[in-house]
Amino acid sequence: MLKLLKPAPATPRAAGGTGRGSHSVRGEAAPTRTRPARVPAVAPLAAPAAGIALLQSNSLPALVQRELERMILAGDLPPGAKLNEATLADLLGVSRGPVREAFRALEESGLVRLEKNRGVYVRQIAVEEADNIYELRAVLDAFVGRRVAASADPDAVRELRSHVARMEKAATRNDVDGYLKANLEFHDRLVELAGNAKLLTTYRRLVNELRLFRRTTLAQNGVLPTSTREHRQIVDRIAAADGEGAARALHEHVMASRERMHKASAAPVRDTTTRKSR
Amino acid sequence: MLKLLKPAPATPRAAGGTGRGSHSVRGEAAPTRTRPARVPAVAPLAAPAAGIALLQSNSLPALVQRELERMILAGDLPPGAKLNEATLADLLGVSRGPVREAFRALEESGLVRLEKNRGVYVRQIAVEEADNIYELRAVLDAFVGRRVAASADPDAVRELRSHVARMEKAATRNDVDGYLKANLEFHDRLVELAGNAKLLTTYRRLVNELRLFRRTTLAQNGVLPTSTREHRQIVDRIAAADGEGAARALHEHVMASRERMHKASAAPVRDTTTRKSR
DNA sequence: CTTTTGCAGATTGTTGACAATCTACACCCG
DNA sequence: CGGGTGTAGATTGTCAACAATCTGCAAAAG
């Protein structure tokens, strides 16, 4: 007779909404025993509770993993860079154990490569692999388009349009970084709207790996306007609840990006200067 | 800024151990470049070289990870089971460090769930999540069908037919385990034939997670013959180089499996063993 | 009799130390 | 002068000990 009168926190242990690595599968019919919620009689205050939950779910290795992932995706640790255990541990103020555990996780997520007795390196994506990823993305995005167009939520459409507007604004300024960010968010939100959590994590994994590829694609002349136009078309098809059209538009958009990548990688890279992101 | 960046080697040495048809998700479709053997001009003997390469690329954490993955997928460690660090370390003859590293990797690959200060548990897949995975698989497999049918290699078709034959044989004997194994190998090979390494790792990851779902699906009456028929149709469409037909057949096959799962999970499980209910 | 509270054992988190391996460079020999 | 060789330093792999946290039980309080 457990008295669960206590308003147990809505999410038992949930931390970090769609964040990576948090595989907290909600609603697992626990055959073992659900946690007895040790909270005392007093109703927990919201703010400290959040902090507590943060502390509870975030171990040192998880923190290190997140930080390293951020550094890699931000370009602070460029592809091919060697990650030194001791140095990183010192930098992050922990010992080597947690760093090593983070390395294992990052390898499985495809961001680094481990070589026994040699070290850990940020992965370098070959053109062929990037090509494979683009192909996969095209397939997944086509499915996404079909699904999202079927849902056809006016609010969602409005939100997507705002993302496209941000892209347009960045494009007129030739702000490649801003464009890239808006672009990523647009597609991420789109996949999220498809309502398949596993699809979302799969998609994010692929996009993360793709970000390791050298990003000279968008720097070409005339690419930004073209890409923007494609995005507008995608939203239009969704707004019209045209599933097949949205699927086709998304598929072609990704395949066009793939082509642009090939063009860019065939031609010599123009800006060889270290483009520090901001 | 960060001085832990050493001048990265232009061409990083590829990690060894490619391919190796196991269902392991890891593995980077790297060019088959082996480590520059330190032995001088003499041609290395095959047998010792293999052993050396094995030792070189397999660290203790990797070994532990593989073994745990095997145990989980084989059902020795059923979903929901708690994995005790010290016990497993003792069992495998290593210390807790490598075991912890393996845990991190297994979490990222979706096979276990980590709870800080609580322990590590084999993941349990909820019906909704299995549903999501089936949907994804259907999309991927449709793509696979289109691609493989386009390649249309007689040898490949023969090989696929042999897998189907093994399924048929197992079906007539009502050998569910044998059927499951042949089924897995058929689909794995099929995806491999699509020639997209990233697709293959993605697919394997999904299938691995799906195997954590309770596998009562195939035990139903009449499922095995139906499933076998679907497989034969798939190969037929591929042999006929009918891309769209193969895509449709595969998509429908996966969606039918999904339906069968729903049927099985809705109806009470008719298990031979006594199930404790309370 | 029920609920709370406080140990005691067990388990996980983290760390620092030691062993194994690799890399680089100076050295020796032809 | 070129090429192999050996050693020193750095880096990674592994381990065992210590600290923090959780779980379960038992005793005390109401």
XYZ file of C-alpha atoms (C1' of nucleotides) in Angstrom:
616
model
C 0.000 0.000 0.000
C 2.283 2.669 -1.116
C 0.759 6.000 -0.545
C 1.604 7.794 -3.691
C -0.556 10.685 -2.759
C 2.569 12.696 -2.942
C 2.512 14.696 -6.119
C 5.493 12.981 -7.529
C 7.418 15.182 -9.883
C 5.869 14.979 -13.288
C 8.974 13.482 -14.678
C 10.497 11.030 -12.278
C 14.031 11.569 -13.269
C 13.814 13.163 -16.582
C 16.628 15.437 -17.324
C 17.498 17.294 -20.429
C 14.608 17.009 -22.787
C 15.801 15.819 -26.129
C 19.415 15.970 -25.266
C 21.626 13.336 -26.585
C 22.615 10.391 -24.590
C 19.731 10.609 -22.237
C 18.006 7.404 -22.992
C 15.634 7.654 -20.154
C 12.812 5.645 -21.509
C 9.763 6.961 -19.871
C 7.031 4.651 -18.878
C 9.112 1.576 -18.652
C 6.966 -0.974 -16.963
C 9.511 -1.531 -14.299
C 9.350 -5.111 -13.197
C 11.664 -4.294 -10.408
C 10.637 -1.513 -8.212
C 9.778 2.044 -8.848
C 11.710 4.544 -6.909
C 10.013 5.385 -3.623
C 10.520 9.112 -4.038
C 12.479 9.947 -0.984
C 11.251 13.512 -0.820
C 10.288 14.566 2.679
C 6.903 15.794 3.684
C 7.435 19.294 2.431
C 6.487 20.053 -1.104
C 9.725 20.588 -2.962
C 10.478 24.033 -4.225
C 10.800 24.220 -7.941
C 14.146 25.914 -8.369
C 16.256 23.792 -6.030
C 14.511 20.681 -7.230
C 15.681 21.381 -10.750
C 19.208 21.762 -9.505
C 18.967 18.544 -7.605
C 17.678 16.683 -10.597
C 20.551 18.103 -12.578
C 23.041 16.888 -10.054
C 21.398 13.515 -9.875
C 21.423 12.735 -13.536
C 24.713 14.350 -14.456
C 27.739 12.398 -13.531
C 31.212 13.634 -14.294
C 31.606 11.476 -17.389
C 28.330 12.761 -18.795
C 29.404 16.327 -18.206
C 32.740 15.730 -19.863
C 31.029 14.028 -22.772
C 28.711 16.947 -23.335
C 31.490 19.463 -23.102
C 33.704 17.589 -25.516
C 30.831 17.160 -27.926
C 30.195 20.878 -27.769
C 33.833 21.652 -28.406
C 34.000 19.283 -31.331
C 30.836 20.495 -32.983
C 31.808 24.105 -32.403
C 35.061 23.470 -34.173
C 37.292 24.166 -31.215
C 38.552 20.647 -31.674
C 38.869 20.277 -35.438
C 38.694 16.925 -37.198
C 41.947 15.062 -36.887
C 42.918 16.754 -33.640
C 44.410 14.552 -31.006
C 42.678 14.546 -27.662
C 45.082 14.152 -24.814
C 43.602 12.513 -21.753
C 45.697 14.235 -19.138
C 45.435 17.649 -20.732
C 41.688 17.484 -21.102
C 41.256 16.108 -17.612
C 43.305 18.957 -16.263
C 41.417 21.492 -18.364
C 38.064 20.256 -17.121
C 39.205 19.813 -13.564
C 38.616 16.079 -13.289
C 40.807 13.036 -13.310
C 41.448 10.837 -16.301
C 38.812 8.239 -15.479
C 35.760 10.275 -16.419
C 37.535 11.558 -19.505
C 38.196 8.036 -20.667
C 34.568 7.083 -20.127
C 33.482 10.106 -22.122
C 35.822 9.017 -24.898
C 34.122 5.648 -25.123
C 30.732 7.264 -25.396
C 31.932 9.745 -27.987
C 33.402 6.972 -30.059
C 30.108 5.129 -30.097
C 28.376 8.317 -31.135
C 30.789 8.617 -34.014
C 32.559 11.829 -33.084
C 35.974 10.478 -32.182
C 38.128 7.559 -33.129
C 40.036 5.488 -30.587
C 43.341 3.905 -31.363
C 44.673 1.590 -28.734
C 47.870 2.880 -27.186
C 47.893 5.662 -29.736
C 45.295 8.090 -28.562
C 41.928 9.581 -29.380
C 41.304 11.703 -32.460
C 38.401 13.767 -33.656
C 36.998 11.832 -36.553
C 37.558 12.921 -40.090
C 34.751 12.204 -42.477
C 35.783 11.142 -45.925
C 33.830 12.341 -48.928
C 32.433 8.875 -49.512
C 31.127 8.721 -45.996
C 29.577 12.160 -46.205
C 27.958 11.007 -49.409
C 26.514 7.991 -47.640
C 25.159 10.159 -44.883
C 23.534 12.544 -47.331
C 21.833 9.647 -49.055
C 20.517 8.376 -45.752
C 19.366 11.802 -44.735
C 17.521 12.182 -47.999
C 15.567 9.011 -47.323
C 14.785 9.964 -43.756
C 13.825 13.509 -44.667
C 11.467 12.320 -47.346
C 9.683 10.310 -44.691
C 9.728 13.325 -42.408
C 8.123 15.478 -45.057
C 5.352 12.973 -45.646
C 4.640 12.709 -41.941
C 4.793 16.378 -41.063
C 2.640 17.352 -44.011
C 0.055 14.896 -42.780
C 0.010 16.439 -39.324
C -0.366 19.922 -40.825
C -0.367 22.049 -37.711
C -0.745 25.796 -38.421
C 1.380 26.698 -35.435
C 4.124 24.405 -36.601
C 4.015 25.895 -40.063
C 4.322 29.353 -38.594
C 7.318 28.278 -36.579
C 8.978 26.713 -39.590
C 8.417 29.864 -41.582
C 10.123 31.886 -38.908
C 13.146 29.669 -39.178
C 13.201 30.185 -42.909
C 12.904 33.915 -42.350
C 15.973 33.792 -40.144
C 17.805 31.972 -42.886
C 16.812 34.585 -45.430
C 17.985 37.363 -43.185
C 21.320 35.671 -42.653
C 21.600 35.004 -46.370
C 21.187 38.654 -47.316
C 23.963 39.504 -44.912
C 26.084 36.669 -46.218
C 26.325 35.509 -42.608
C 27.289 31.917 -43.188
C 27.472 30.974 -39.530
C 24.056 32.406 -38.797
C 22.643 30.664 -41.834
C 24.121 27.344 -40.798
C 22.651 27.633 -37.341
C 19.171 28.509 -38.575
C 19.409 25.746 -41.133
C 20.309 23.165 -38.512
C 17.484 24.284 -36.262
C 14.973 24.239 -39.081
C 15.727 20.672 -40.023
C 15.989 19.513 -36.442
C 12.608 20.980 -35.621
C 11.165 19.443 -38.733
C 12.314 15.983 -37.781
C 11.057 16.548 -34.276
C 7.636 17.351 -35.676
C 7.524 13.962 -37.330
C 6.830 12.579 -33.894
C 9.167 9.609 -33.939
C 11.718 9.842 -31.135
C 13.960 7.159 -32.544
C 14.006 8.873 -35.892
C 15.053 12.074 -34.173
C 18.009 10.544 -32.367
C 19.057 8.716 -35.509
C 18.838 11.887 -37.540
C 20.817 13.887 -35.010
C 23.558 11.335 -34.953
C 23.903 11.577 -38.709
C 23.865 15.348 -38.747
C 26.477 15.488 -36.024
C 28.789 13.312 -38.023
C 28.139 15.388 -41.088
C 29.226 18.463 -39.198
C 32.663 16.930 -38.930
C 32.960 17.222 -42.661
C 34.606 20.376 -43.793
C 31.974 22.983 -44.116
C 32.987 24.913 -47.133
C 29.830 23.928 -48.921
C 27.816 26.997 -48.120
C 30.577 29.434 -48.849
C 30.064 29.110 -52.580
C 28.548 31.914 -54.527
C 24.828 31.775 -54.987
C 24.281 28.782 -52.769
C 22.551 30.586 -49.958
C 19.686 31.990 -52.068
C 19.136 28.638 -53.748
C 19.072 26.799 -50.476
C 16.677 29.336 -49.016
C 14.306 28.897 -51.925
C 14.318 25.145 -51.380
C 13.437 25.601 -47.753
C 10.538 27.873 -48.592
C 9.225 25.288 -51.009
C 9.408 22.620 -48.342
C 7.336 24.648 -45.928
C 4.861 25.488 -48.672
C 4.263 21.823 -49.445
C 3.803 21.110 -45.757
C 1.404 23.987 -45.330
C -0.587 22.641 -48.263
C -0.715 19.236 -46.570
C 0.891 17.838 -49.705
C 2.686 14.842 -48.275
C 4.198 13.585 -51.498
C 5.247 17.076 -52.506
C 6.902 17.715 -49.166
C 8.650 14.367 -49.342
C 9.930 15.119 -52.819
C 10.989 18.653 -51.924
C 12.928 17.475 -48.893
C 14.525 14.595 -50.718
C 15.649 16.837 -53.528
C 16.848 19.465 -51.116
C 19.146 17.044 -49.353
C 20.341 15.538 -52.602
C 21.061 19.029 -53.882
C 23.102 19.715 -50.775
C 24.957 16.543 -51.504
C 25.693 17.750 -55.000
C 26.886 21.091 -53.678
C 29.200 19.232 -51.358
C 30.638 17.290 -54.250
C 31.129 20.451 -56.255
C 32.860 22.113 -53.342
C 35.093 19.163 -52.605
C 36.045 18.732 -56.250
C 37.021 22.368 -56.582
C 39.948 23.552 -54.527
C 38.956 25.100 -51.289
C 39.210 28.830 -51.445
C 39.474 30.111 -47.948
C 42.418 28.401 -46.406
C 42.642 30.866 -43.583
C 41.660 29.631 -40.200
C 38.095 30.626 -39.975
C 37.594 30.833 -36.271
C 33.928 30.751 -35.516
C 33.400 34.127 -34.006
C 43.672 29.121 -27.985
C 43.609 25.585 -26.804
C 47.076 24.341 -26.776
C 46.158 20.732 -26.442
C 45.900 20.690 -30.183
C 48.915 19.036 -31.478
C 49.665 19.250 -35.153
C 47.354 16.542 -36.250
C 48.753 13.917 -38.530
C 47.527 14.604 -41.996
C 46.614 11.038 -42.638
C 45.587 9.361 -39.460
C 46.216 5.702 -39.318
C 43.083 3.800 -39.794
C 41.917 1.633 -36.999
C 42.171 -1.998 -37.714
C 39.470 -4.571 -37.552
C 37.164 -3.661 -40.363
C 34.150 -5.529 -41.465
C 34.013 -8.724 -39.556
C 30.400 -9.513 -40.176
C 29.283 -9.393 -36.607
C 26.351 -7.284 -35.729
C 28.423 -4.853 -33.851
C 27.391 -1.361 -34.615
C 30.747 0.190 -34.259
C 33.252 0.268 -36.981
C 34.081 2.987 -39.323
C 33.991 2.235 -42.966
C 37.586 3.134 -43.156
C 39.784 2.313 -46.037
C 41.307 -1.028 -45.304
C 44.585 0.357 -44.274
C 46.407 -1.703 -41.783
C 48.839 -0.370 -39.362
C 52.302 0.012 -40.849
C 53.870 -3.095 -39.555
C 57.094 -2.468 -37.797
C 58.642 -5.600 -39.123
C 61.192 -4.886 -41.829
C 61.368 -6.291 -45.275
C 60.342 -9.801 -44.381
C 56.815 -10.734 -45.324
C 54.847 -11.221 -42.126
C 53.522 -14.637 -41.391
C 49.786 -14.773 -41.517
C 48.862 -16.490 -38.291
C 50.920 -14.460 -35.826
C 50.068 -11.253 -37.636
C 46.381 -11.859 -37.114
C 46.943 -12.450 -33.452
C 48.977 -9.323 -33.141
C 46.405 -7.238 -34.926
C 43.767 -8.643 -32.612
C 45.773 -7.711 -29.585
C 46.544 -4.323 -30.963
C 43.045 -3.216 -31.767
C 41.254 -4.855 -28.882
C 41.609 -3.114 -25.609
C 40.049 -4.499 -22.488
C 37.080 -2.122 -22.590
C 36.345 -3.113 -26.168
C 36.474 -6.778 -25.252
C 34.174 -6.253 -22.314
C 31.810 -4.249 -24.467
C 31.593 -6.969 -27.071
C 31.069 -9.659 -24.498
C 28.347 -7.740 -22.719
C 26.666 -6.966 -26.011
C 26.725 -10.632 -26.847
C 25.281 -11.591 -23.493
C 22.524 -9.023 -23.773
C 21.542 -9.924 -27.315
C 21.699 -13.620 -26.509
C 19.289 -13.067 -23.676
C 21.674 -14.081 -20.938
C 21.137 -10.644 -19.520
C 17.420 -10.040 -19.987
C 15.924 -6.544 -20.304
C 15.631 -4.917 -16.915
C 18.482 -6.893 -15.430
C 20.856 -4.995 -13.257
C 24.487 -5.117 -14.208
C 26.770 -5.084 -11.217
C 30.172 -3.570 -11.878
C 32.160 -5.616 -9.423
C 30.442 -8.878 -10.281
C 30.945 -8.456 -14.004
C 34.510 -7.305 -13.557
C 35.201 -10.370 -11.493
C 33.433 -12.610 -13.972
C 35.457 -11.271 -16.877
C 38.677 -11.156 -14.958
C 39.282 -7.431 -15.211
C 38.964 -4.526 -12.873
C 36.039 -2.162 -12.717
C 37.565 0.515 -14.911
C 37.193 -1.253 -18.255
C 33.727 -2.396 -17.263
C 32.658 1.164 -16.606
C 34.018 2.272 -19.953
C 32.132 -0.513 -21.662
C 28.974 0.627 -19.888
C 29.312 4.104 -21.348
C 29.690 2.721 -24.838
C 26.755 0.372 -24.399
C 24.580 3.193 -23.207
C 25.361 5.225 -26.283
C 24.549 2.231 -28.427
C 21.192 1.986 -26.707
C 21.558 -1.376 -25.023
C 21.756 -0.324 -21.393
C 20.504 2.507 -19.270
C 22.695 4.274 -16.735
C 21.313 5.710 -13.532
C 23.727 7.715 -11.525
C 24.473 6.142 -8.172
C 21.843 3.517 -8.882
C 23.409 1.225 -11.368
C 23.259 0.011 -14.934
C 20.281 -1.850 -16.354
C 19.619 -3.641 -19.598
C 17.214 -1.408 -21.450
C 13.584 -2.279 -21.758
C 11.932 -1.219 -24.951
C 8.391 0.029 -24.605
C 5.832 -0.845 -27.246
C 5.762 2.744 -28.472
C 9.484 2.724 -28.984
C 9.442 -0.584 -30.779
C 6.733 0.870 -32.973
C 8.933 3.835 -33.780
C 11.802 1.567 -34.664
C 9.645 -0.555 -36.942
C 8.503 2.548 -38.764
C 12.065 3.657 -39.257
C 13.116 0.237 -40.389
C 10.328 0.186 -42.917
C 11.578 3.401 -44.459
C 15.179 2.258 -44.514
C 14.303 -1.157 -45.882
C 12.270 0.331 -48.680
C 15.367 2.248 -49.706
C 17.414 -0.902 -49.380
C 15.056 -2.777 -51.654
C 15.237 -0.106 -54.310
C 19.006 -0.065 -54.202
C 19.626 -3.774 -54.110
C 17.182 -4.439 -56.907
C 19.090 -1.933 -58.991
C 22.370 -3.721 -58.396
C 20.804 -7.054 -59.345
C 23.718 -9.371 -58.802
C 22.929 -13.049 -59.572
C 25.322 -14.239 -56.918
C 23.708 -12.019 -54.338
C 20.274 -13.274 -55.292
C 21.438 -16.835 -54.893
C 22.825 -16.055 -51.487
C 19.617 -14.386 -50.401
C 17.624 -17.365 -51.596
C 19.759 -19.650 -49.502
C 18.953 -17.586 -46.456
C 15.279 -17.866 -47.242
C 15.690 -21.587 -47.658
C 17.186 -21.788 -44.202
C 14.200 -19.895 -42.901
C 11.824 -22.290 -44.579
C 13.607 -25.252 -43.144
C 13.487 -23.789 -39.669
C 9.826 -22.898 -40.150
C 8.809 -26.438 -41.002
C 10.532 -27.624 -37.837
C 8.925 -24.825 -35.859
C 12.437 -23.913 -34.794
C 11.842 -20.341 -33.725
C 15.423 -19.644 -32.711
C 16.789 -20.923 -35.972
C 14.234 -18.926 -37.875
C 15.098 -15.769 -35.991
C 18.774 -16.207 -36.699
C 18.283 -16.793 -40.408
C 15.882 -13.887 -40.531
C 18.388 -11.539 -38.932
C 21.139 -12.661 -41.252
C 18.927 -12.300 -44.316
C 18.044 -8.721 -43.528
C 21.548 -7.833 -42.427
C 22.997 -9.145 -45.643
C 20.341 -7.340 -47.616
C 21.217 -4.020 -46.054
C 24.873 -4.738 -46.574
C 24.217 -5.268 -50.250
C 22.795 -1.779 -50.479
C 26.379 -0.572 -50.322
C 25.988 2.245 -47.848
C 28.133 1.669 -44.777
C 26.440 4.328 -42.715
C 23.068 2.849 -43.499
C 24.324 -0.512 -42.335
C 25.529 0.720 -38.957
C 22.330 2.691 -38.485
C 20.238 -0.318 -39.358
C 22.163 -2.596 -37.039
C 21.767 -0.230 -34.178
C 18.014 -0.199 -34.650
C 17.774 -3.959 -34.968
C 19.866 -4.434 -31.855
C 17.522 -2.268 -29.871
C 14.561 -4.079 -31.315
C 15.980 -7.345 -30.080
C 15.566 -6.049 -26.559
C 11.852 -6.098 -27.097
C 10.237 -9.263 -25.980
C 10.403 -11.686 -28.786
C 7.139 -13.490 -28.541
C 6.093 -12.184 -31.919
C 7.162 -15.146 -33.937
C 5.703 -17.691 -31.566
C 2.207 -17.069 -32.833
C 0.502 -19.645 -34.942
C 0.875 -19.237 -38.636
C 3.340 -16.396 -38.475
C 6.336 -18.300 -39.702
C 4.833 -19.408 -43.024
C 3.507 -15.910 -43.685
C 6.808 -14.301 -42.922
C 8.625 -16.794 -45.118
C 6.299 -16.032 -48.021
C 7.046 -12.334 -47.637
C 10.750 -12.983 -47.753
C 10.440 -15.037 -50.894
C 8.509 -12.229 -52.535
C 11.205 -9.762 -51.610
C 13.903 -11.816 -53.237
C 11.721 -12.337 -56.294
C 11.303 -8.614 -56.792
C 15.030 -8.110 -56.384
C 15.811 -10.884 -58.839
C 13.456 -9.235 -61.319
C 15.322 -5.945 -60.851
C 11.990 -4.429 -59.871
C 13.145 -1.631 -57.594
C 9.750 -0.260 -56.725
C 8.358 -3.725 -56.163
C 11.218 -4.670 -53.878
C 10.838 -1.416 -51.978
C 7.132 -2.006 -51.534
C 7.595 -5.646 -50.551
C 10.177 -4.779 -47.931
C 8.204 -1.872 -46.580
C 5.107 -3.974 -46.240
C 7.041 -6.838 -44.738
C 8.384 -4.654 -41.960
C 5.040 -3.017 -41.380
C 3.447 -6.439 -41.186
C 6.007 -7.448 -38.579
C 5.048 -4.330 -36.721
C 1.422 -5.354 -36.829
C 2.252 -8.822 -35.619
C 4.129 -7.269 -32.727
C 1.091 -5.216 -31.817
C -1.151 -8.239 -31.990
C 1.217 -10.204 -29.802
C 1.590 -7.461 -27.280
C -2.147 -6.829 -27.093
C -2.997 -10.459 -26.556
C -1.720 -12.164 -23.453
C 1.435 -14.039 -24.057
C 1.060 -17.768 -24.271
C 4.307 -18.728 -22.751
C 5.258 -22.239 -21.846
C 6.850 -21.182 -18.639
C 4.758 -20.115 -15.752
C 4.592 -16.391 -15.656
C 4.311 -14.859 -12.311
C 1.462 -12.431 -12.252
C 0.308 -10.484 -9.339
C 0.494 -1.098 15.054
C 2.339 2.357 12.005
C 5.775 5.638 10.959
C 10.118 7.615 11.432
C 14.970 7.531 12.183
C 19.441 5.896 12.348
C 22.916 2.744 11.429
C 25.517 -1.040 8.539
C 26.467 -3.195 4.433
C 26.717 -2.901 -0.344
C 27.345 -0.411 -4.615
C 28.780 3.244 -7.402
C 31.854 7.550 -8.361
C 36.368 9.314 -8.458
C 41.041 9.516 -7.896
C 46.047 8.693 -7.969
C 49.595 5.307 -8.716
C 51.795 1.771 -11.365
C 52.629 -0.937 -15.697
C 52.747 -1.254 -20.703
C 53.323 0.892 -24.938
C 54.548 4.274 -28.222
C 57.343 8.343 -30.121
C 61.317 10.924 -30.777
C 65.964 11.656 -30.827
C 70.642 10.854 -30.220
C 74.003 7.363 -31.083
C 76.648 3.767 -33.257
C 78.015 1.083 -37.227
C 78.501 0.158 -41.979
C 76.445 10.068 -45.081
C 72.549 6.674 -44.495
C 70.289 3.357 -41.791
C 69.417 0.659 -37.986
C 69.305 0.686 -32.704
C 68.754 1.770 -28.076
C 67.279 4.650 -24.514
C 64.455 8.603 -22.293
C 60.280 10.928 -22.063
C 55.551 11.102 -22.830
C 51.123 8.918 -23.207
C 47.864 5.411 -22.657
C 46.020 1.053 -20.195
C 44.887 -0.989 -15.958
C 44.284 -1.423 -11.287
C 43.245 -0.919 -6.338
C 42.057 2.216 -2.693
C 39.199 5.933 -0.938
C 34.904 8.786 -0.840
C 30.010 9.457 -1.703
C 25.628 7.554 -2.184
C 22.050 4.291 -1.897
C 19.366 0.204 0.107
C 17.567 -2.472 3.619
C 16.783 -3.545 8.197
C 16.028 -2.770 12.875
C 15.042 -0.123 16.716
C 12.671 3.832 18.679
C 8.897 7.068 18.800
C 4.089 8.245 18.244
